[in-house]
mmCIF file with all atom_site columns, C-alpha atoms in Angstrom:
data_model
loop_
_atom_site.group_PDB
_atom_site.id
_atom_site.type_symbol
_atom_site.label_atom_id
_atom_site.label_alt_id
_atom_site.label_comp_id
_atom_site.label_asym_id
_atom_site.label_entity_id
_atom_site.label_seq_id
_atom_site.pdbx_PDB_ins_code
_atom_site.Cartn_x
_atom_site.Cartn_y
_atom_site.Cartn_z
_atom_site.occupancy
_atom_site.B_iso_or_equiv
_atom_site.pdbx_formal_charge
_atom_site.auth_seq_id
_atom_site.auth_comp_id
_atom_site.auth_asym_id
_atom_site.auth_atom_id
_atom_site.pdbx_PDB_model_num
ATOM 1   C CA . MET A 1 1   ? -20.000 9.948   -3.618  1.00 0.00 ? 1   MET A CA 1
ATOM 2   C CA . ARG A 1 2   ? -21.392 8.372   -1.103  1.00 0.00 ? 2   ARG A CA 1
ATOM 3   C CA . LEU A 1 3   ? -20.411 4.976   -1.097  1.00 0.00 ? 3   LEU A CA 1
ATOM 4   C CA . THR A 1 4   ? -15.965 6.757   -0.764  1.00 0.00 ? 4   THR A CA 1
ATOM 5   C CA . LEU A 1 5   ? -17.320 8.404   2.411   1.00 0.00 ? 5   LEU A CA 1
ATOM 6   C CA . PHE A 1 6   ? -19.059 5.395   3.700   1.00 0.00 ? 6   PHE A CA 1
ATOM 7   C CA . LEU A 1 7   ? -15.908 3.119   3.243   1.00 0.00 ? 7   LEU A CA 1
ATOM 8   C CA . ILE A 1 8   ? -14.307 5.759   4.672   1.00 0.00 ? 8   ILE A CA 1
ATOM 9   C CA . THR A 1 9   ? -16.316 6.270   7.805   1.00 0.00 ? 9   THR A CA 1
ATOM 10  C CA . LEU A 1 10  ? -16.559 1.933   8.001   1.00 0.00 ? 10  LEU A CA 1
ATOM 11  C CA . LEU A 1 11  ? -12.597 1.802   7.563   1.00 0.00 ? 11  LEU A CA 1
ATOM 12  C CA . CYS A 1 12  ? -11.821 4.307   10.409  1.00 0.00 ? 12  CYS A CA 1
ATOM 13  C CA . THR A 1 13  ? -14.327 2.334   12.657  1.00 0.00 ? 13  THR A CA 1
ATOM 14  C CA . ILE A 1 14  ? -12.375 -1.088  12.438  1.00 0.00 ? 14  ILE A CA 1
ATOM 15  C CA . SER A 1 15  ? -9.158  0.665   12.937  1.00 0.00 ? 15  SER A CA 1
ATOM 16  C CA . THR A 1 16  ? -10.004 2.732   16.452  1.00 0.00 ? 16  THR A CA 1
ATOM 17  C CA . THR A 1 17  ? -11.426 -0.982  17.781  1.00 0.00 ? 17  THR A CA 1
ATOM 18  C CA . LEU A 1 18  ? -8.015  -1.863  17.936  1.00 0.00 ? 18  LEU A CA 1
ATOM 19  C CA . LEU A 1 19  ? -7.400  0.495   20.584  1.00 0.00 ? 19  LEU A CA 1
ATOM 20  C CA . ALA A 1 20  ? -7.775  -1.524  23.404  1.00 0.00 ? 20  ALA A CA 1
ATOM 21  C CA . GLN A 1 21  ? -4.323  -3.227  24.254  1.00 0.00 ? 21  GLN A CA 1
ATOM 22  C CA . THR A 1 22  ? -2.662  -1.194  21.725  1.00 0.00 ? 22  THR A CA 1
ATOM 23  C CA . ILE A 1 23  ? 1.610   -0.707  21.251  1.00 0.00 ? 23  ILE A CA 1
ATOM 24  C CA . LYS A 1 24  ? 1.746   2.792   19.992  1.00 0.00 ? 24  LYS A CA 1
ATOM 25  C CA . GLN A 1 25  ? 4.737   3.666   17.534  1.00 0.00 ? 25  GLN A CA 1
ATOM 26  C CA . HIS A 1 26  ? 6.189   6.621   15.350  1.00 0.00 ? 26  HIS A CA 1
ATOM 27  C CA . SER A 1 27  ? 8.234   5.723   12.339  1.00 0.00 ? 27  SER A CA 1
ATOM 28  C CA . GLY A 1 28  ? 9.038   6.453   8.760   1.00 0.00 ? 28  GLY A CA 1
ATOM 29  C CA . TRP A 1 29  ? 8.302   5.273   5.262   1.00 0.00 ? 29  TRP A CA 1
ATOM 30  C CA . LEU A 1 30  ? 9.892   5.973   2.246   1.00 0.00 ? 30  LEU A CA 1
ATOM 31  C CA . PHE A 1 31  ? 8.005   5.424   -1.466  1.00 0.00 ? 31  PHE A CA 1
ATOM 32  C CA . LEU A 1 32  ? 9.248   5.097   -4.357  1.00 0.00 ? 32  LEU A CA 1
ATOM 33  C CA . MET A 1 33  ? 6.623   3.915   -7.053  1.00 0.00 ? 33  MET A CA 1
ATOM 34  C CA . ASN A 1 34  ? 6.921   4.099   -11.504 1.00 0.00 ? 34  ASN A CA 1
ATOM 35  C CA . ASN A 1 35  ? 5.203   3.520   -14.111 1.00 0.00 ? 35  ASN A CA 1
ATOM 36  C CA . THR A 1 36  ? 6.710   2.937   -17.491 1.00 0.00 ? 36  THR A CA 1
ATOM 37  C CA . LYS A 1 37  ? 5.173   2.463   -20.625 1.00 0.00 ? 37  LYS A CA 1
ATOM 38  C CA . ILE A 1 38  ? 6.973   -0.030  -23.098 1.00 0.00 ? 38  ILE A CA 1
ATOM 39  C CA . ASN A 1 39  ? 3.883   0.037   -25.961 1.00 0.00 ? 39  ASN A CA 1
ATOM 40  C CA . GLU A 1 40  ? 0.655   0.741   -26.239 1.00 0.00 ? 40  GLU A CA 1
ATOM 41  C CA . LYS A 1 41  ? -0.548  -2.509  -24.062 1.00 0.00 ? 41  LYS A CA 1
ATOM 42  C CA . TRP A 1 42  ? 2.338   -3.627  -22.191 1.00 0.00 ? 42  TRP A CA 1
ATOM 43  C CA . GLY A 1 43  ? 4.633   -1.993  -19.206 1.00 0.00 ? 43  GLY A CA 1
ATOM 44  C CA . ALA A 1 44  ? 6.421   -1.741  -15.917 1.00 0.00 ? 44  ALA A CA 1
ATOM 45  C CA . TYR A 1 45  ? 6.109   -1.124  -12.379 1.00 0.00 ? 45  TYR A CA 1
ATOM 46  C CA . MET A 1 46  ? 8.347   -1.066  -9.910  1.00 0.00 ? 46  MET A CA 1
ATOM 47  C CA . ASP A 1 47  ? 8.250   0.598   -6.905  1.00 0.00 ? 47  ASP A CA 1
ATOM 48  C CA . VAL A 1 48  ? 10.701  0.396   -3.457  1.00 0.00 ? 48  VAL A CA 1
ATOM 49  C CA . GLN A 1 49  ? 10.583  0.966   0.272   1.00 0.00 ? 49  GLN A CA 1
ATOM 50  C CA . LEU A 1 50  ? 12.697  1.340   3.058   1.00 0.00 ? 50  LEU A CA 1
ATOM 51  C CA . ARG A 1 51  ? 10.797  1.367   6.181   1.00 0.00 ? 51  ARG A CA 1
ATOM 52  C CA . SER A 1 52  ? 12.173  2.955   10.237  1.00 0.00 ? 52  SER A CA 1
ATOM 53  C CA . ALA A 1 53  ? 12.088  0.973   13.379  1.00 0.00 ? 53  ALA A CA 1
ATOM 54  C CA . ASP A 1 54  ? 10.012  2.675   16.444  1.00 0.00 ? 54  ASP A CA 1
ATOM 55  C CA . GLN A 1 55  ? 10.787  6.027   16.604  1.00 0.00 ? 55  GLN A CA 1
ATOM 56  C CA . PHE A 1 56  ? 12.781  6.646   13.502  1.00 0.00 ? 56  PHE A CA 1
ATOM 57  C CA . ASP A 1 57  ? 16.198  4.391   15.908  1.00 0.00 ? 57  ASP A CA 1
ATOM 58  C CA . ARG A 1 58  ? 17.600  2.303   12.108  1.00 0.00 ? 58  ARG A CA 1
ATOM 59  C CA . VAL A 1 59  ? 16.086  0.640   9.234   1.00 0.00 ? 59  VAL A CA 1
ATOM 60  C CA . ARG A 1 60  ? 13.597  -2.010  9.068   1.00 0.00 ? 60  ARG A CA 1
ATOM 61  C CA . ASN A 1 61  ? 12.395  -2.634  5.706   1.00 0.00 ? 61  ASN A CA 1
ATOM 62  C CA . LEU A 1 62  ? 13.358  -3.067  2.358   1.00 0.00 ? 62  LEU A CA 1
ATOM 63  C CA . MET A 1 63  ? 11.040  -3.616  -0.015  1.00 0.00 ? 63  MET A CA 1
ATOM 64  C CA . PHE A 1 64  ? 11.841  -3.978  -3.161  1.00 0.00 ? 64  PHE A CA 1
ATOM 65  C CA . ARG A 1 65  ? 8.380   -5.043  -5.586  1.00 0.00 ? 65  ARG A CA 1
ATOM 66  C CA . PRO A 1 66  ? 8.594   -5.325  -9.237  1.00 0.00 ? 66  PRO A CA 1
ATOM 67  C CA . GLY A 1 67  ? 5.831   -6.299  -12.506 1.00 0.00 ? 67  GLY A CA 1
ATOM 68  C CA . VAL A 1 68  ? 4.568   -6.221  -15.406 1.00 0.00 ? 68  VAL A CA 1
ATOM 69  C CA . THR A 1 69  ? 1.184   -3.851  -16.732 1.00 0.00 ? 69  THR A CA 1
ATOM 70  C CA . TYR A 1 70  ? -1.552  -5.430  -19.001 1.00 0.00 ? 70  TYR A CA 1
ATOM 71  C CA . ASP A 1 71  ? -3.614  -2.213  -19.769 1.00 0.00 ? 71  ASP A CA 1
ATOM 72  C CA . ILE A 1 72  ? -7.344  -3.086  -20.274 1.00 0.00 ? 72  ILE A CA 1
ATOM 73  C CA . ASN A 1 73  ? -8.598  0.029   -21.261 1.00 0.00 ? 73  ASN A CA 1
ATOM 74  C CA . LYS A 1 74  ? -7.936  2.995   -20.469 1.00 0.00 ? 74  LYS A CA 1
ATOM 75  C CA . LYS A 1 75  ? -9.777  2.447   -16.975 1.00 0.00 ? 75  LYS A CA 1
ATOM 76  C CA . SER A 1 76  ? -8.196  -0.928  -16.188 1.00 0.00 ? 76  SER A CA 1
ATOM 77  C CA . GLN A 1 77  ? -5.646  -2.325  -15.706 1.00 0.00 ? 77  GLN A CA 1
ATOM 78  C CA . LEU A 1 78  ? -4.330  -5.880  -14.509 1.00 0.00 ? 78  LEU A CA 1
ATOM 79  C CA . THR A 1 79  ? -0.174  -6.654  -13.499 1.00 0.00 ? 79  THR A CA 1
ATOM 80  C CA . LEU A 1 80  ? 1.646   -9.738  -11.940 1.00 0.00 ? 80  LEU A CA 1
ATOM 81  C CA . GLY A 1 81  ? 4.448   -9.415  -9.681  1.00 0.00 ? 81  GLY A CA 1
ATOM 82  C CA . TYR A 1 82  ? 6.642   -10.311 -6.719  1.00 0.00 ? 82  TYR A CA 1
ATOM 83  C CA . LEU A 1 83  ? 8.483   -8.593  -4.233  1.00 0.00 ? 83  LEU A CA 1
ATOM 84  C CA . LEU A 1 84  ? 10.586  -9.404  -2.371  1.00 0.00 ? 84  LEU A CA 1
ATOM 85  C CA . ASN A 1 85  ? 11.002  -7.504  1.820   1.00 0.00 ? 85  ASN A CA 1
ATOM 86  C CA . GLU A 1 86  ? 13.658  -7.997  4.573   1.00 0.00 ? 86  GLU A CA 1
ATOM 87  C CA . THR A 1 87  ? 12.815  -6.914  7.895   1.00 0.00 ? 87  THR A CA 1
ATOM 88  C CA . PHE A 1 88  ? 15.938  -6.217  9.989   1.00 0.00 ? 88  PHE A CA 1
ATOM 89  C CA . ASN A 1 89  ? 15.534  -7.384  13.345  1.00 0.00 ? 89  ASN A CA 1
ATOM 90  C CA . THR A 1 90  ? 18.673  -6.269  15.937  1.00 0.00 ? 90  THR A CA 1
ATOM 91  C CA . PRO A 1 91  ? 21.410  -7.467  17.337  1.00 0.00 ? 91  PRO A CA 1
ATOM 92  C CA . SER A 1 92  ? 20.506  -8.073  20.019  1.00 0.00 ? 92  SER A CA 1
ATOM 93  C CA . SER A 1 93  ? 17.162  -9.692  19.440  1.00 0.00 ? 93  SER A CA 1
ATOM 94  C CA . GLY A 1 94  ? 19.220  -13.086 18.325  1.00 0.00 ? 94  GLY A CA 1
ATOM 95  C CA . ILE A 1 95  ? 16.946  -13.097 15.234  1.00 0.00 ? 95  ILE A CA 1
ATOM 96  C CA . GLY A 1 96  ? 19.341  -11.957 12.133  1.00 0.00 ? 96  GLY A CA 1
ATOM 97  C CA . THR A 1 97  ? 17.362  -10.938 9.166   1.00 0.00 ? 97  THR A CA 1
ATOM 98  C CA . LEU A 1 98  ? 14.247  -12.755 7.987   1.00 0.00 ? 98  LEU A CA 1
ATOM 99  C CA . THR A 1 99  ? 13.210  -13.002 4.172   1.00 0.00 ? 99  THR A CA 1
ATOM 100 C CA . GLU A 1 100 ? 9.967   -12.825 2.808   1.00 0.00 ? 100 GLU A CA 1
ATOM 101 C CA . HIS A 1 101 ? 9.420   -13.118 -0.616  1.00 0.00 ? 101 HIS A CA 1
ATOM 102 C CA . ARG A 1 102 ? 6.137   -13.155 -2.442  1.00 0.00 ? 102 ARG A CA 1
ATOM 103 C CA . ILE A 1 103 ? 4.330   -13.787 -6.125  1.00 0.00 ? 103 ILE A CA 1
ATOM 104 C CA . TRP A 1 104 ? 0.984   -10.983 -5.687  1.00 0.00 ? 104 TRP A CA 1
ATOM 105 C CA . GLU A 1 105 ? -2.304  -10.027 -8.865  1.00 0.00 ? 105 GLU A CA 1
ATOM 106 C CA . GLN A 1 106 ? -4.334  -7.300  -9.268  1.00 0.00 ? 106 GLN A CA 1
ATOM 107 C CA . TYR A 1 107 ? -5.985  -5.488  -10.902 1.00 0.00 ? 107 TYR A CA 1
ATOM 108 C CA . ILE A 1 108 ? -6.906  -2.076  -11.133 1.00 0.00 ? 108 ILE A CA 1
ATOM 109 C CA . TYR A 1 109 ? -10.106 0.139   -11.641 1.00 0.00 ? 109 TYR A CA 1
ATOM 110 C CA . LYS A 1 110 ? -9.637  4.153   -12.520 1.00 0.00 ? 110 LYS A CA 1
ATOM 111 C CA . HIS A 1 111 ? -12.150 6.789   -13.166 1.00 0.00 ? 111 HIS A CA 1
ATOM 112 C CA . LYS A 1 112 ? -12.725 10.528  -12.872 1.00 0.00 ? 112 LYS A CA 1
ATOM 113 C CA . VAL A 1 113 ? -16.484 12.102  -10.418 1.00 0.00 ? 113 VAL A CA 1
ATOM 114 C CA . SER A 1 114 ? -16.032 15.716  -11.309 1.00 0.00 ? 114 SER A CA 1
ATOM 115 C CA . THR A 1 115 ? -12.830 17.366  -11.009 1.00 0.00 ? 115 THR A CA 1
ATOM 116 C CA . ALA A 1 116 ? -10.860 14.763  -8.203  1.00 0.00 ? 116 ALA A CA 1
ATOM 117 C CA . ASN A 1 117 ? -9.698  11.287  -9.600  1.00 0.00 ? 117 ASN A CA 1
ATOM 118 C CA . PHE A 1 118 ? -10.050 7.775   -8.544  1.00 0.00 ? 118 PHE A CA 1
ATOM 119 C CA . SER A 1 119 ? -8.638  4.812   -8.238  1.00 0.00 ? 119 SER A CA 1
ATOM 120 C CA . HIS A 1 120 ? -9.731  0.877   -6.767  1.00 0.00 ? 120 HIS A CA 1
ATOM 121 C CA . ARG A 1 121 ? -7.000  -1.088  -6.368  1.00 0.00 ? 121 ARG A CA 1
ATOM 122 C CA . PHE A 1 122 ? -7.306  -5.136  -5.206  1.00 0.00 ? 122 PHE A CA 1
ATOM 123 C CA . ARG A 1 123 ? -4.842  -7.660  -5.101  1.00 0.00 ? 123 ARG A CA 1
ATOM 124 C CA . LEU A 1 124 ? -3.931  -11.168 -3.469  1.00 0.00 ? 124 LEU A CA 1
ATOM 125 C CA . GLU A 1 125 ? -0.327  -11.915 -2.553  1.00 0.00 ? 125 GLU A CA 1
ATOM 126 C CA . GLN A 1 126 ? 1.419   -15.278 -2.384  1.00 0.00 ? 126 GLN A CA 1
ATOM 127 C CA . ARG A 1 127 ? 3.676   -14.780 0.613   1.00 0.00 ? 127 ARG A CA 1
ATOM 128 C CA . PHE A 1 128 ? 6.395   -17.357 1.881   1.00 0.00 ? 128 PHE A CA 1
ATOM 129 C CA . ILE A 1 129 ? 7.211   -15.969 4.711   1.00 0.00 ? 129 ILE A CA 1
ATOM 130 C CA . GLU A 1 130 ? 10.443  -17.330 7.372   1.00 0.00 ? 130 GLU A CA 1
ATOM 131 C CA . ARG A 1 131 ? 9.857   -16.849 10.418  1.00 0.00 ? 131 ARG A CA 1
ATOM 132 C CA . ALA A 1 132 ? 12.761  -17.482 13.427  1.00 0.00 ? 132 ALA A CA 1
ATOM 133 C CA . ASN A 1 133 ? 11.113  -19.766 15.437  1.00 0.00 ? 133 ASN A CA 1
ATOM 134 C CA . ASN A 1 134 ? 9.090   -21.153 13.753  1.00 0.00 ? 134 ASN A CA 1
ATOM 135 C CA . GLU A 1 135 ? 9.533   -23.878 9.747   1.00 0.00 ? 135 GLU A CA 1
ATOM 136 C CA . ASP A 1 136 ? 9.132   -21.089 7.335   1.00 0.00 ? 136 ASP A CA 1
ATOM 137 C CA . LEU A 1 137 ? 4.868   -20.311 6.151   1.00 0.00 ? 137 LEU A CA 1
ATOM 138 C CA . PHE A 1 138 ? 2.557   -20.305 3.434   1.00 0.00 ? 138 PHE A CA 1
ATOM 139 C CA . ALA A 1 139 ? -0.360  -17.910 3.487   1.00 0.00 ? 139 ALA A CA 1
ATOM 140 C CA . GLN A 1 140 ? -2.339  -15.767 0.655   1.00 0.00 ? 140 GLN A CA 1
ATOM 141 C CA . ARG A 1 141 ? -4.053  -11.982 1.129   1.00 0.00 ? 141 ARG A CA 1
ATOM 142 C CA . PHE A 1 142 ? -5.727  -10.248 0.051   1.00 0.00 ? 142 PHE A CA 1
ATOM 143 C CA . ARG A 1 143 ? -6.003  -5.965  -0.049  1.00 0.00 ? 143 ARG A CA 1
ATOM 144 C CA . TYR A 1 144 ? -8.600  -3.185  -0.791  1.00 0.00 ? 144 TYR A CA 1
ATOM 145 C CA . PHE A 1 145 ? -7.204  -0.195  -1.845  1.00 0.00 ? 145 PHE A CA 1
ATOM 146 C CA . PHE A 1 146 ? -8.600  2.752   -3.025  1.00 0.00 ? 146 PHE A CA 1
ATOM 147 C CA . ARG A 1 147 ? -6.853  6.585   -3.667  1.00 0.00 ? 147 ARG A CA 1
ATOM 148 C CA . ILE A 1 148 ? -8.946  9.851   -4.487  1.00 0.00 ? 148 ILE A CA 1
ATOM 149 C CA . ILE A 1 149 ? -6.738  12.715  -5.730  1.00 0.00 ? 149 ILE A CA 1
ATOM 150 C CA . LEU A 1 150 ? -8.412  16.357  -5.468  1.00 0.00 ? 150 LEU A CA 1
ATOM 151 C CA . PRO A 1 151 ? -5.824  18.589  -7.098  1.00 0.00 ? 151 PRO A CA 1
ATOM 152 C CA . LEU A 1 152 ? -6.508  22.133  -5.124  1.00 0.00 ? 152 LEU A CA 1
ATOM 153 C CA . GLN A 1 153 ? -6.191  24.364  -7.964  1.00 0.00 ? 153 GLN A CA 1
ATOM 154 C CA . LYS A 1 154 ? -10.303 25.337  -9.448  1.00 0.00 ? 154 LYS A CA 1
ATOM 155 C CA . ASP A 1 155 ? -11.439 23.989  -12.888 1.00 0.00 ? 155 ASP A CA 1
ATOM 156 C CA . LYS A 1 156 ? -8.752  20.959  -13.977 1.00 0.00 ? 156 LYS A CA 1
ATOM 157 C CA . GLN A 1 157 ? -10.217 18.574  -15.267 1.00 0.00 ? 157 GLN A CA 1
ATOM 158 C CA . ASN A 1 158 ? -6.879  17.957  -16.633 1.00 0.00 ? 158 ASN A CA 1
ATOM 159 C CA . PHE A 1 159 ? -4.708  17.545  -13.745 1.00 0.00 ? 159 PHE A CA 1
ATOM 160 C CA . ASP A 1 160 ? -1.403  18.059  -15.811 1.00 0.00 ? 160 ASP A CA 1
ATOM 161 C CA . LYS A 1 161 ? 0.221   20.116  -13.498 1.00 0.00 ? 161 LYS A CA 1
ATOM 162 C CA . GLY A 1 162 ? -0.212  21.755  -9.621  1.00 0.00 ? 162 GLY A CA 1
ATOM 163 C CA . PRO A 1 163 ? -0.575  21.334  -5.537  1.00 0.00 ? 163 PRO A CA 1
ATOM 164 C CA . PHE A 1 164 ? -3.346  19.015  -4.253  1.00 0.00 ? 164 PHE A CA 1
ATOM 165 C CA . ALA A 1 165 ? -4.855  16.822  -1.382  1.00 0.00 ? 165 ALA A CA 1
ATOM 166 C CA . ALA A 1 166 ? -4.659  12.435  -1.938  1.00 0.00 ? 166 ALA A CA 1
ATOM 167 C CA . LEU A 1 167 ? -6.829  10.839  0.963   1.00 0.00 ? 167 LEU A CA 1
ATOM 168 C CA . GLN A 1 168 ? -6.658  6.641   0.805   1.00 0.00 ? 168 GLN A CA 1
ATOM 169 C CA . ASN A 1 169 ? -6.688  3.901   2.498   1.00 0.00 ? 169 ASN A CA 1
ATOM 170 C CA . GLU A 1 170 ? -6.443  0.016   2.095   1.00 0.00 ? 170 GLU A CA 1
ATOM 171 C CA . VAL A 1 171 ? -7.310  -2.812  4.513   1.00 0.00 ? 171 VAL A CA 1
ATOM 172 C CA . PHE A 1 172 ? -5.470  -6.366  5.503   1.00 0.00 ? 172 PHE A CA 1
ATOM 173 C CA . LEU A 1 173 ? -7.110  -9.726  5.070   1.00 0.00 ? 173 LEU A CA 1
ATOM 174 C CA . ASN A 1 174 ? -6.088  -12.869 5.347   1.00 0.00 ? 174 ASN A CA 1
ATOM 175 C CA . VAL A 1 175 ? -7.884  -15.533 3.538   1.00 0.00 ? 175 VAL A CA 1
ATOM 176 C CA . GLN A 1 176 ? -5.382  -18.474 3.922   1.00 0.00 ? 176 GLN A CA 1
ATOM 177 C CA . HIS A 1 177 ? -3.556  -20.177 7.252   1.00 0.00 ? 177 HIS A CA 1
ATOM 178 C CA . LYS A 1 178 ? -4.761  -17.018 8.651   1.00 0.00 ? 178 LYS A CA 1
ATOM 179 C CA . ASN A 1 179 ? -4.675  -19.468 12.025  1.00 0.00 ? 179 ASN A CA 1
ATOM 180 C CA . GLU A 1 180 ? -0.167  -19.217 11.946  1.00 0.00 ? 180 GLU A CA 1
ATOM 181 C CA . LEU A 1 181 ? -0.859  -15.453 12.026  1.00 0.00 ? 181 LEU A CA 1
ATOM 182 C CA . ASN A 1 182 ? -2.973  -13.904 14.569  1.00 0.00 ? 182 ASN A CA 1
ATOM 183 C CA . GLY A 1 183 ? -6.040  -15.907 14.366  1.00 0.00 ? 183 GLY A CA 1
ATOM 184 C CA . TYR A 1 184 ? -8.331  -13.244 12.709  1.00 0.00 ? 184 TYR A CA 1
ATOM 185 C CA . VAL A 1 185 ? -9.224  -12.801 9.504   1.00 0.00 ? 185 VAL A CA 1
ATOM 186 C CA . PHE A 1 186 ? -8.895  -9.074  9.794   1.00 0.00 ? 186 PHE A CA 1
ATOM 187 C CA . ASP A 1 187 ? -4.537  -8.815  9.470   1.00 0.00 ? 187 ASP A CA 1
ATOM 188 C CA . GLN A 1 188 ? -5.180  -4.587  9.266   1.00 0.00 ? 188 GLN A CA 1
ATOM 189 C CA . ASN A 1 189 ? -5.468  -1.648  8.197   1.00 0.00 ? 189 ASN A CA 1
ATOM 190 C CA . ARG A 1 190 ? -4.727  1.394   6.588   1.00 0.00 ? 190 ARG A CA 1
ATOM 191 C CA . ALA A 1 191 ? -5.551  5.688   6.647   1.00 0.00 ? 191 ALA A CA 1
ATOM 192 C CA . TYR A 1 192 ? -3.882  7.999   5.085   1.00 0.00 ? 192 TYR A CA 1
ATOM 193 C CA . VAL A 1 193 ? -3.644  11.218  4.054   1.00 0.00 ? 193 VAL A CA 1
ATOM 194 C CA . ALA A 1 194 ? -0.998  13.187  2.222   1.00 0.00 ? 194 ALA A CA 1
ATOM 195 C CA . ALA A 1 195 ? -0.443  17.308  0.616   1.00 0.00 ? 195 ALA A CA 1
ATOM 196 C CA . GLY A 1 196 ? 1.712   16.816  -2.820  1.00 0.00 ? 196 GLY A CA 1
ATOM 197 C CA . TYR A 1 197 ? 2.273   18.740  -6.279  1.00 0.00 ? 197 TYR A CA 1
ATOM 198 C CA . ARG A 1 198 ? 2.634   17.246  -10.190 1.00 0.00 ? 198 ARG A CA 1
ATOM 199 C CA . PHE A 1 199 ? 5.649   19.116  -11.578 1.00 0.00 ? 199 PHE A CA 1
ATOM 200 C CA . GLY A 1 200 ? 4.549   17.972  -14.682 1.00 0.00 ? 200 GLY A CA 1
ATOM 201 C CA . PRO A 1 201 ? 3.101   14.272  -16.343 1.00 0.00 ? 201 PRO A CA 1
ATOM 202 C CA . LYS A 1 202 ? 5.875   11.839  -14.750 1.00 0.00 ? 202 LYS A CA 1
ATOM 203 C CA . LEU A 1 203 ? 6.450   13.538  -12.012 1.00 0.00 ? 203 LEU A CA 1
ATOM 204 C CA . ASP A 1 204 ? 4.516   13.691  -8.684  1.00 0.00 ? 204 ASP A CA 1
ATOM 205 C CA . ILE A 1 205 ? 5.490   14.280  -4.387  1.00 0.00 ? 205 ILE A CA 1
ATOM 206 C CA . GLU A 1 206 ? 3.907   14.059  -1.313  1.00 0.00 ? 206 GLU A CA 1
ATOM 207 C CA . LEU A 1 207 ? 4.486   14.804  2.496   1.00 0.00 ? 207 LEU A CA 1
ATOM 208 C CA . GLY A 1 208 ? 1.466   12.451  4.347   1.00 0.00 ? 208 GLY A CA 1
ATOM 209 C CA . TYR A 1 209 ? 0.720   11.016  7.221   1.00 0.00 ? 209 TYR A CA 1
ATOM 210 C CA . MET A 1 210 ? -0.345  7.601   7.655   1.00 0.00 ? 210 MET A CA 1
ATOM 211 C CA . ASN A 1 211 ? -2.279  5.432   10.545  1.00 0.00 ? 211 ASN A CA 1
ATOM 212 C CA . GLN A 1 212 ? -1.252  1.605   10.911  1.00 0.00 ? 212 GLN A CA 1
ATOM 213 C CA . SER A 1 213 ? -3.600  -0.512  12.806  1.00 0.00 ? 213 SER A CA 1
ATOM 214 C CA . SER A 1 214 ? -2.524  -4.072  13.033  1.00 0.00 ? 214 SER A CA 1
ATOM 215 C CA . LYS A 1 215 ? -4.228  -7.421  14.581  1.00 0.00 ? 215 LYS A CA 1
ATOM 216 C CA . GLY A 1 216 ? -1.064  -9.250  16.293  1.00 0.00 ? 216 GLY A CA 1
ATOM 217 C CA . ALA A 1 217 ? -1.954  -12.832 17.756  1.00 0.00 ? 217 ALA A CA 1
ATOM 218 C CA . SER A 1 218 ? -1.607  -11.166 21.621  1.00 0.00 ? 218 SER A CA 1
ATOM 219 C CA . ARG A 1 219 ? -1.555  -7.698  21.115  1.00 0.00 ? 219 ARG A CA 1
ATOM 220 C CA . ASN A 1 220 ? -2.244  -4.712  18.526  1.00 0.00 ? 220 ASN A CA 1
ATOM 221 C CA . THR A 1 221 ? 0.257   -2.294  17.123  1.00 0.00 ? 221 THR A CA 1
ATOM 222 C CA . MET A 1 222 ? -0.711  1.633   16.400  1.00 0.00 ? 222 MET A CA 1
ATOM 223 C CA . ASN A 1 223 ? 2.006   2.498   14.382  1.00 0.00 ? 223 ASN A CA 1
ATOM 224 C CA . ASN A 1 224 ? 1.931   6.629   12.613  1.00 0.00 ? 224 ASN A CA 1
ATOM 225 C CA . ILE A 1 225 ? 3.572   6.960   9.884   1.00 0.00 ? 225 ILE A CA 1
ATOM 226 C CA . THR A 1 226 ? 5.273   10.297  8.563   1.00 0.00 ? 226 THR A CA 1
ATOM 227 C CA . GLN A 1 227 ? 5.305   9.337   4.474   1.00 0.00 ? 227 GLN A CA 1
ATOM 228 C CA . LEU A 1 228 ? 7.813   10.500  1.527   1.00 0.00 ? 228 LEU A CA 1
ATOM 229 C CA . ALA A 1 229 ? 6.285   10.001  -1.857  1.00 0.00 ? 229 ALA A CA 1
ATOM 230 C CA . VAL A 1 230 ? 7.431   10.115  -5.164  1.00 0.00 ? 230 VAL A CA 1
ATOM 231 C CA . TYR A 1 231 ? 6.189   8.907   -8.084  1.00 0.00 ? 231 TYR A CA 1
ATOM 232 C CA . THR A 1 232 ? 7.309   8.626   -11.553 1.00 0.00 ? 232 THR A CA 1
ATOM 233 C CA . ARG A 1 233 ? 5.878   7.468   -14.990 1.00 0.00 ? 233 ARG A CA 1
ATOM 234 C CA . PHE A 1 234 ? 7.975   7.506   -18.219 1.00 0.00 ? 234 PHE A CA 1
#
């Protein structure tokens, strides 16, 4: 628990360092995620995201991310997946739609502290990025994500239904060709807090606020995001 609090403090400090020369935005994200068990060890993963442009002006991104999962044990899981990311630019920009393809590998470790459910995710991405004014770029990025689910009812050792609070953070680090991106190892940080309801073993719905702090080559971006998330499990 102390380690988690230290990480939260550290990552929030990183976010505040980006305030200088920062563009502030406000957007909305819709996040749909499903995990399906095929048998005792194997499963399928998929998430779909829609992200708006600044001031909820239009749909800016469509992301489709399927994967295959392997359960090492009840606490550890491996996933291999693919991502399609379409970025829809305004017609006035003269750029059109830009596409990014990714291959990604991840390891998830889950554990409990009292009634709180913790998950830690380590993800490596191979990114094939289409660029408007330059040649297409291959780069790699590392992501560390942790999430805490806190049941709001007392004595919920096995949380299967009811209201909950969610707290999470994810840091993104450029590990290859950073000079072609923003020139820094640090790429972005996403801090998130939400309230949700678990309808049963198969469905969670939550509504939350995310602060996305991104480091750019010449300027930084602070995106204030309202996110609606739906989690299904079969």
